[in-house]
JSON list of C-alpha atoms in Angstrom, two decimals:
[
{"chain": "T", "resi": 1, "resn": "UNK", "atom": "CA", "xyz": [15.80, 0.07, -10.18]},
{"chain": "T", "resi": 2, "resn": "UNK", "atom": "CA", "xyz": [15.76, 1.73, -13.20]},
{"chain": "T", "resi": 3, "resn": "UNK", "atom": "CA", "xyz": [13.07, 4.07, -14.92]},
{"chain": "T", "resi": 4, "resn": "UNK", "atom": "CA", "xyz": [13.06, 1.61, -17.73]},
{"chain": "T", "resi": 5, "resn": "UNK", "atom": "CA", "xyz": [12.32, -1.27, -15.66]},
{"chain": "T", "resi": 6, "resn": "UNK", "atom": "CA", "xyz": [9.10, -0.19, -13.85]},
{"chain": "T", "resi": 7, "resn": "UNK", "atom": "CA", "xyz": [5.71, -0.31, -15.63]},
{"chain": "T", "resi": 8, "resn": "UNK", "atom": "CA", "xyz": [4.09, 2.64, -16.03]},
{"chain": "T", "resi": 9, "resn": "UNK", "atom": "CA", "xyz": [0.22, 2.78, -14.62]},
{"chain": "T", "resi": 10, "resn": "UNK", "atom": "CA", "xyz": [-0.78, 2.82, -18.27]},
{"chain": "T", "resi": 11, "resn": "UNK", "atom": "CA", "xyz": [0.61, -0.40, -19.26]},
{"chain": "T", "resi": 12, "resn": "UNK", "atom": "CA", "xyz": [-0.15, -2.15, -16.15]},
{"chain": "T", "resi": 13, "resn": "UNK", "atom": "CA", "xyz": [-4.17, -0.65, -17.16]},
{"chain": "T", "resi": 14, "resn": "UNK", "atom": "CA", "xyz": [-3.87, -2.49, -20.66]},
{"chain": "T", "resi": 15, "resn": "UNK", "atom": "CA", "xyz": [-2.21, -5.49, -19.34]},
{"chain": "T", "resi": 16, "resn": "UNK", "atom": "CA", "xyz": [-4.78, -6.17, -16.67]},
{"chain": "T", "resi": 17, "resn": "UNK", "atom": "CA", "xyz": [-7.96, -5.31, -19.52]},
{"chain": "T", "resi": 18, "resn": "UNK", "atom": "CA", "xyz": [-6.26, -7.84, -21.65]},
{"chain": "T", "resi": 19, "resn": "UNK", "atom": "CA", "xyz": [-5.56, -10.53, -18.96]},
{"chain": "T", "resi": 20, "resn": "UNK", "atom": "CA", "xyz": [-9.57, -10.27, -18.48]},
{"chain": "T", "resi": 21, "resn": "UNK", "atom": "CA", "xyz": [-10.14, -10.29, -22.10]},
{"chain": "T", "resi": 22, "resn": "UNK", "atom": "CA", "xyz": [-11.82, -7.16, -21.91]},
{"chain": "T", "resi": 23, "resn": "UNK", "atom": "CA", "xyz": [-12.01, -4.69, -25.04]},
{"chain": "T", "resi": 24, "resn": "UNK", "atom": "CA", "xyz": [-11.11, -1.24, -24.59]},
{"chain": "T", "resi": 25, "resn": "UNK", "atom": "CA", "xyz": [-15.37, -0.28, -24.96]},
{"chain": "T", "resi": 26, "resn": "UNK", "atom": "CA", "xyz": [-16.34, -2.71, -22.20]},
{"chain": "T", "resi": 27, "resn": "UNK", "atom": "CA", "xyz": [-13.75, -1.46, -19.69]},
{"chain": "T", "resi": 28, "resn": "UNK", "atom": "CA", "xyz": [-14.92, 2.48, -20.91]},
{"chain": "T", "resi": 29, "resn": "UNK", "atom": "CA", "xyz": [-18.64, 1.23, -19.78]},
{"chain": "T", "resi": 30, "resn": "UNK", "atom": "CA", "xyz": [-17.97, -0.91, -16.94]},
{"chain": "T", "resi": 31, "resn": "UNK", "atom": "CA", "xyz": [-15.93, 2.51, -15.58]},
{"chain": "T", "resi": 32, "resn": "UNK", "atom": "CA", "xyz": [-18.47, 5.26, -16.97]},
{"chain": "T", "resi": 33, "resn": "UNK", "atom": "CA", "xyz": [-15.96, 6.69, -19.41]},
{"chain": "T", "resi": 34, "resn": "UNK", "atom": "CA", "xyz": [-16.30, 6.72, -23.33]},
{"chain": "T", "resi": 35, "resn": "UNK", "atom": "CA", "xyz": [-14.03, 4.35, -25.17]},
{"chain": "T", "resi": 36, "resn": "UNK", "atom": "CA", "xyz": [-12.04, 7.34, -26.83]},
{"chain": "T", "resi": 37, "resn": "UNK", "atom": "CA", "xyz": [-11.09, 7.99, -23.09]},
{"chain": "T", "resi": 38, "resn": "UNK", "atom": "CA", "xyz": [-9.44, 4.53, -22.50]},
{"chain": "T", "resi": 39, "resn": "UNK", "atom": "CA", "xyz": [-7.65, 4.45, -25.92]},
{"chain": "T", "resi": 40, "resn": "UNK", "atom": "CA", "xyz": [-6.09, 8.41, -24.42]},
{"chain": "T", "resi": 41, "resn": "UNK", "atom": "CA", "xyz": [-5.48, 6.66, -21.21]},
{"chain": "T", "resi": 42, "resn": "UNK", "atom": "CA", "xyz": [-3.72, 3.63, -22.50]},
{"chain": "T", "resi": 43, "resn": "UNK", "atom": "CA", "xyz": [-1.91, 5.69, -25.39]},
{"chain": "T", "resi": 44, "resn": "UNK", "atom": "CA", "xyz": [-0.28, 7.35, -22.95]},
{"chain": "T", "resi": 45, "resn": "UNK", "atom": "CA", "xyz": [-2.00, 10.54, -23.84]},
{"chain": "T", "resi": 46, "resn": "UNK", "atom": "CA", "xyz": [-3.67, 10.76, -20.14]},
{"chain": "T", "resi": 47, "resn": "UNK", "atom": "CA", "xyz": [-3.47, 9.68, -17.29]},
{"chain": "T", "resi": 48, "resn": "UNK", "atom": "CA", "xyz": [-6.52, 8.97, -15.65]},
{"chain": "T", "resi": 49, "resn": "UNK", "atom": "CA", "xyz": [-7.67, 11.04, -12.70]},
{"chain": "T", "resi": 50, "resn": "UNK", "atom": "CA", "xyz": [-8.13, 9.62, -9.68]},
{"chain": "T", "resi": 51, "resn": "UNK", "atom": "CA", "xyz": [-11.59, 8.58, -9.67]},
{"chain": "T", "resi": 52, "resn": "UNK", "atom": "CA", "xyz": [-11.17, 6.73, -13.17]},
{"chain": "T", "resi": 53, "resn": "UNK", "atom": "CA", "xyz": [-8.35, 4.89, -11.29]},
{"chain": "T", "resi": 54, "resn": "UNK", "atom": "CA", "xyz": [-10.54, 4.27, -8.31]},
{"chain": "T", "resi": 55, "resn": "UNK", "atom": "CA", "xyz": [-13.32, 2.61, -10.69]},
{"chain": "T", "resi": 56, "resn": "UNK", "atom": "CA", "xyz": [-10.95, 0.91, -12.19]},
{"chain": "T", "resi": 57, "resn": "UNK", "atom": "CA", "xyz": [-9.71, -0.79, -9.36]},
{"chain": "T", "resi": 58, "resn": "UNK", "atom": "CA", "xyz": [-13.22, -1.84, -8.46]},
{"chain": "T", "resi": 59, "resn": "UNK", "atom": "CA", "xyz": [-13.91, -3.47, -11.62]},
{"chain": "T", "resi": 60, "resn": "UNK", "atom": "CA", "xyz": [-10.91, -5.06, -12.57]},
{"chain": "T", "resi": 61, "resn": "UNK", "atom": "CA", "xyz": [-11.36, -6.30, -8.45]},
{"chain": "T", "resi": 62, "resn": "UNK", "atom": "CA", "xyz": [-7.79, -5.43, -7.88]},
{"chain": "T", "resi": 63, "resn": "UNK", "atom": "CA", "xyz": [-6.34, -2.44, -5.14]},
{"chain": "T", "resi": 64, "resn": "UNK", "atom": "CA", "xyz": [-4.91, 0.71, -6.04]},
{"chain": "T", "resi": 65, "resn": "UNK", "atom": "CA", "xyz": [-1.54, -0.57, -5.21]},
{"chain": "T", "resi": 66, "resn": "UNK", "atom": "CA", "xyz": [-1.90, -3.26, -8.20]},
{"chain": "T", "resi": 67, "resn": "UNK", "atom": "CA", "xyz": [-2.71, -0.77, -10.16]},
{"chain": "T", "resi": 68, "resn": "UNK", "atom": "CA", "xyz": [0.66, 1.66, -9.76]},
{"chain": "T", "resi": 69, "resn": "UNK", "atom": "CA", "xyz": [2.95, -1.58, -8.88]},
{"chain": "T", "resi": 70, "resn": "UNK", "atom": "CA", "xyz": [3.41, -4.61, -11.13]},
{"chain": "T", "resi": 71, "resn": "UNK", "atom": "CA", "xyz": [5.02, -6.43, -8.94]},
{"chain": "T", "resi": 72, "resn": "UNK", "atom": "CA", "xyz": [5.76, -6.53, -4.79]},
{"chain": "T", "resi": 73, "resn": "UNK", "atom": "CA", "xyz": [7.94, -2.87, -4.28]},
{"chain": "T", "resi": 74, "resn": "UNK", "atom": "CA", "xyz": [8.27, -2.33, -8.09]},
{"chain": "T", "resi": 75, "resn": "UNK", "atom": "CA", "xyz": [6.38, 1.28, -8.41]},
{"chain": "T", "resi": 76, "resn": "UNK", "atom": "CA", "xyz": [5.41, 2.10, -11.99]},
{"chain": "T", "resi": 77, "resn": "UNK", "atom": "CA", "xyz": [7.18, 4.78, -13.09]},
{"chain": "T", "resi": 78, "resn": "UNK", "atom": "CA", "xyz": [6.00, 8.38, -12.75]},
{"chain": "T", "resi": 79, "resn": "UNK", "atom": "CA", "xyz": [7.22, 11.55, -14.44]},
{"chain": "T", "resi": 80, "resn": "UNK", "atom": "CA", "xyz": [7.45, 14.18, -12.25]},
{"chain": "T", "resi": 81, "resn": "UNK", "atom": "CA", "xyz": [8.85, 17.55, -13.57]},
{"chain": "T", "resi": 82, "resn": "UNK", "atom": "CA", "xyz": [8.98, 19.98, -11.05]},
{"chain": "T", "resi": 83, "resn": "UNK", "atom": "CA", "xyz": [12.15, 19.07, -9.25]},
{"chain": "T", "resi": 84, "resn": "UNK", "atom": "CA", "xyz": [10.78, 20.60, -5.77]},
{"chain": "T", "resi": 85, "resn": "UNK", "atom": "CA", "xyz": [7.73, 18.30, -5.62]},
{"chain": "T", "resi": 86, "resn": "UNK", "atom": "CA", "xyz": [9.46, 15.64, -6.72]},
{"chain": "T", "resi": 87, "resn": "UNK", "atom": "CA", "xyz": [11.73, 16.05, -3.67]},
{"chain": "T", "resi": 88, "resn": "UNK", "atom": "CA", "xyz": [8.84, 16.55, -1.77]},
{"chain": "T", "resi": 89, "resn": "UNK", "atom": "CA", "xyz": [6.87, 13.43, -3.04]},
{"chain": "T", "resi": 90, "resn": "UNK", "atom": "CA", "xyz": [10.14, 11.45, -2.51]},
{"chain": "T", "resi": 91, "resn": "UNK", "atom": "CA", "xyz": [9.79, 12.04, 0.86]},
{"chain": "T", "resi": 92, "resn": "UNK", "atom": "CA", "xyz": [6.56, 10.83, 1.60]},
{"chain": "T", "resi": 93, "resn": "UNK", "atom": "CA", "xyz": [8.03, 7.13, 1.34]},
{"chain": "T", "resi": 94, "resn": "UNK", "atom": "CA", "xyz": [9.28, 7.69, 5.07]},
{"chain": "T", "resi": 95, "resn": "UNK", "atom": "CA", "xyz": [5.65, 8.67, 5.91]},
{"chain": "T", "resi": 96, "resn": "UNK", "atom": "CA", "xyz": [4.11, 6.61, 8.92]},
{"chain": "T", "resi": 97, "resn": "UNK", "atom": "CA", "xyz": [0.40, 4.78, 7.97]},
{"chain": "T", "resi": 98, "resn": "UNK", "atom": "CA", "xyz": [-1.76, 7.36, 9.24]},
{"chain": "T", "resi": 99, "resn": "UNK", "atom": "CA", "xyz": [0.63, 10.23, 7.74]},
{"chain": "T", "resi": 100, "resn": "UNK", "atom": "CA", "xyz": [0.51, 8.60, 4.39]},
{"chain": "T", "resi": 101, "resn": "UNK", "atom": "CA", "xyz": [-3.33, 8.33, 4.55]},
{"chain": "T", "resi": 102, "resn": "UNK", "atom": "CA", "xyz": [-2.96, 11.95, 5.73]},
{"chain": "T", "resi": 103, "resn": "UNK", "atom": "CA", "xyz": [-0.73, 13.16, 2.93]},
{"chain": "T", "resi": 104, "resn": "UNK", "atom": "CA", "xyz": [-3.14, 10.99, -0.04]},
{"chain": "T", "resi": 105, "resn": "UNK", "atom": "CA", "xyz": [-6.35, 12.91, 1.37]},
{"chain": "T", "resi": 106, "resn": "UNK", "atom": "CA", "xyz": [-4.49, 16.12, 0.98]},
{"chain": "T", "resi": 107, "resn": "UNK", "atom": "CA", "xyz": [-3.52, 15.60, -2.40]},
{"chain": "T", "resi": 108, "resn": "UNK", "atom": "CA", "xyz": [-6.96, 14.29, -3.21]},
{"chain": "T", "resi": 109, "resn": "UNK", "atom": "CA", "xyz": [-8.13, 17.28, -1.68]},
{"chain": "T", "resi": 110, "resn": "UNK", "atom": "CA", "xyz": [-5.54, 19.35, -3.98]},
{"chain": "T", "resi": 111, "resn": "UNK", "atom": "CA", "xyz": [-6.91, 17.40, -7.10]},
{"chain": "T", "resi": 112, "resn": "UNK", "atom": "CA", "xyz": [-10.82, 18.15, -6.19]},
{"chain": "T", "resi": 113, "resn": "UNK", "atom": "CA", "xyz": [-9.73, 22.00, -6.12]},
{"chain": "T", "resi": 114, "resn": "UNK", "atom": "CA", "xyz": [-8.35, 21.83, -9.40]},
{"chain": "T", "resi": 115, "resn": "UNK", "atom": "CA", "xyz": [-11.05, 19.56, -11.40]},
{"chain": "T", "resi": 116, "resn": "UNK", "atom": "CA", "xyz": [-14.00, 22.06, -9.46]},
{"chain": "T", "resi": 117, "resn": "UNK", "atom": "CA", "xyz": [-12.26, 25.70, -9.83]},
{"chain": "T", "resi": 118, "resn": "UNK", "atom": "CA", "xyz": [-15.71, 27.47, -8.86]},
{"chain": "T", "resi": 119, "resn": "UNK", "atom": "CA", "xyz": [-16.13, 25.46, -5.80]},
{"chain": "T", "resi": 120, "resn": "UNK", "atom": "CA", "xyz": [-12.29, 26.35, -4.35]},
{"chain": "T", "resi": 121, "resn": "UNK", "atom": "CA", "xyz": [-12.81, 29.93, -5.22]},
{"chain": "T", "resi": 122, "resn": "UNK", "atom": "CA", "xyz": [-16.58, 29.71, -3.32]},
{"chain": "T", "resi": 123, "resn": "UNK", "atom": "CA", "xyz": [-14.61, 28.48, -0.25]},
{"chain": "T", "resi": 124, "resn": "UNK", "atom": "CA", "xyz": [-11.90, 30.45, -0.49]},
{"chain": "T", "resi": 125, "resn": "UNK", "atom": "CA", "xyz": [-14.68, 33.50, -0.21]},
{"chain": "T", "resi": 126, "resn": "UNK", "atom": "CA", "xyz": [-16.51, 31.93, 2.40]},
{"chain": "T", "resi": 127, "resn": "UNK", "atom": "CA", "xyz": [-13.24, 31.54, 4.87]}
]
């Protein structure tokens, strides 16, 4: 499969808010984010962190997985830069269940760290 032939997350966001016939303002309120937010988000401007994508989800009563795949084993696509994560998250297809659930807690983990900067470096001090 080529790059060009997966969806990325953003599109698949605007195609399910259209198949519900939802405006870009409703889905902002129904997920508790302001409707400049979702235009960024389905611009391609941001991508939305994971809670956003969590809510999301929820309202638009779909999984996670619908949300990054538009079809069966079609991932959207994903631009990763740094060629040694890249390998590393490349990997993490040949994870078992409970070492994928494993690895996805971590990174949420890794994610929390960097949206709370004050609360890493409090724990960090307190280890």
């Amino acid at each position: 499969m080529t790059e060009s032939s997966a969806m990325p997350v953003v599109d698949r966001i605007r195609q399910i808010r259209q198949d519900r016939r939802w405006s870009k303002v409703e889905l902002g309120e129904r997920v508790g984010v302001h409707q400049k937010q979702v235009f960024a988000y389905e611009r391609g401007g941001n991508l939305p962190p994971t809670e956003v994508l969590i809510k999301m989800a929820a309202v638009f009563d779909v999984t996670l997985d619908d949300l990054a795949f538009e079809a069966k084993g079609q991932p959207a696509s994903i631009n990763i830069q740094d060629r040694e994560f890249l390998r590393r998250f490349e990997a993490l297809d040949h994870l078992t269940e409970p070492e994928e659930h494993l690895a996805k807690k971590i990174l949420d983990l890794a994610n929390l760290k960097n949206r709370f900067p004050l609360l890493a470096q409090n724990g960090a001090e307190a280890a």
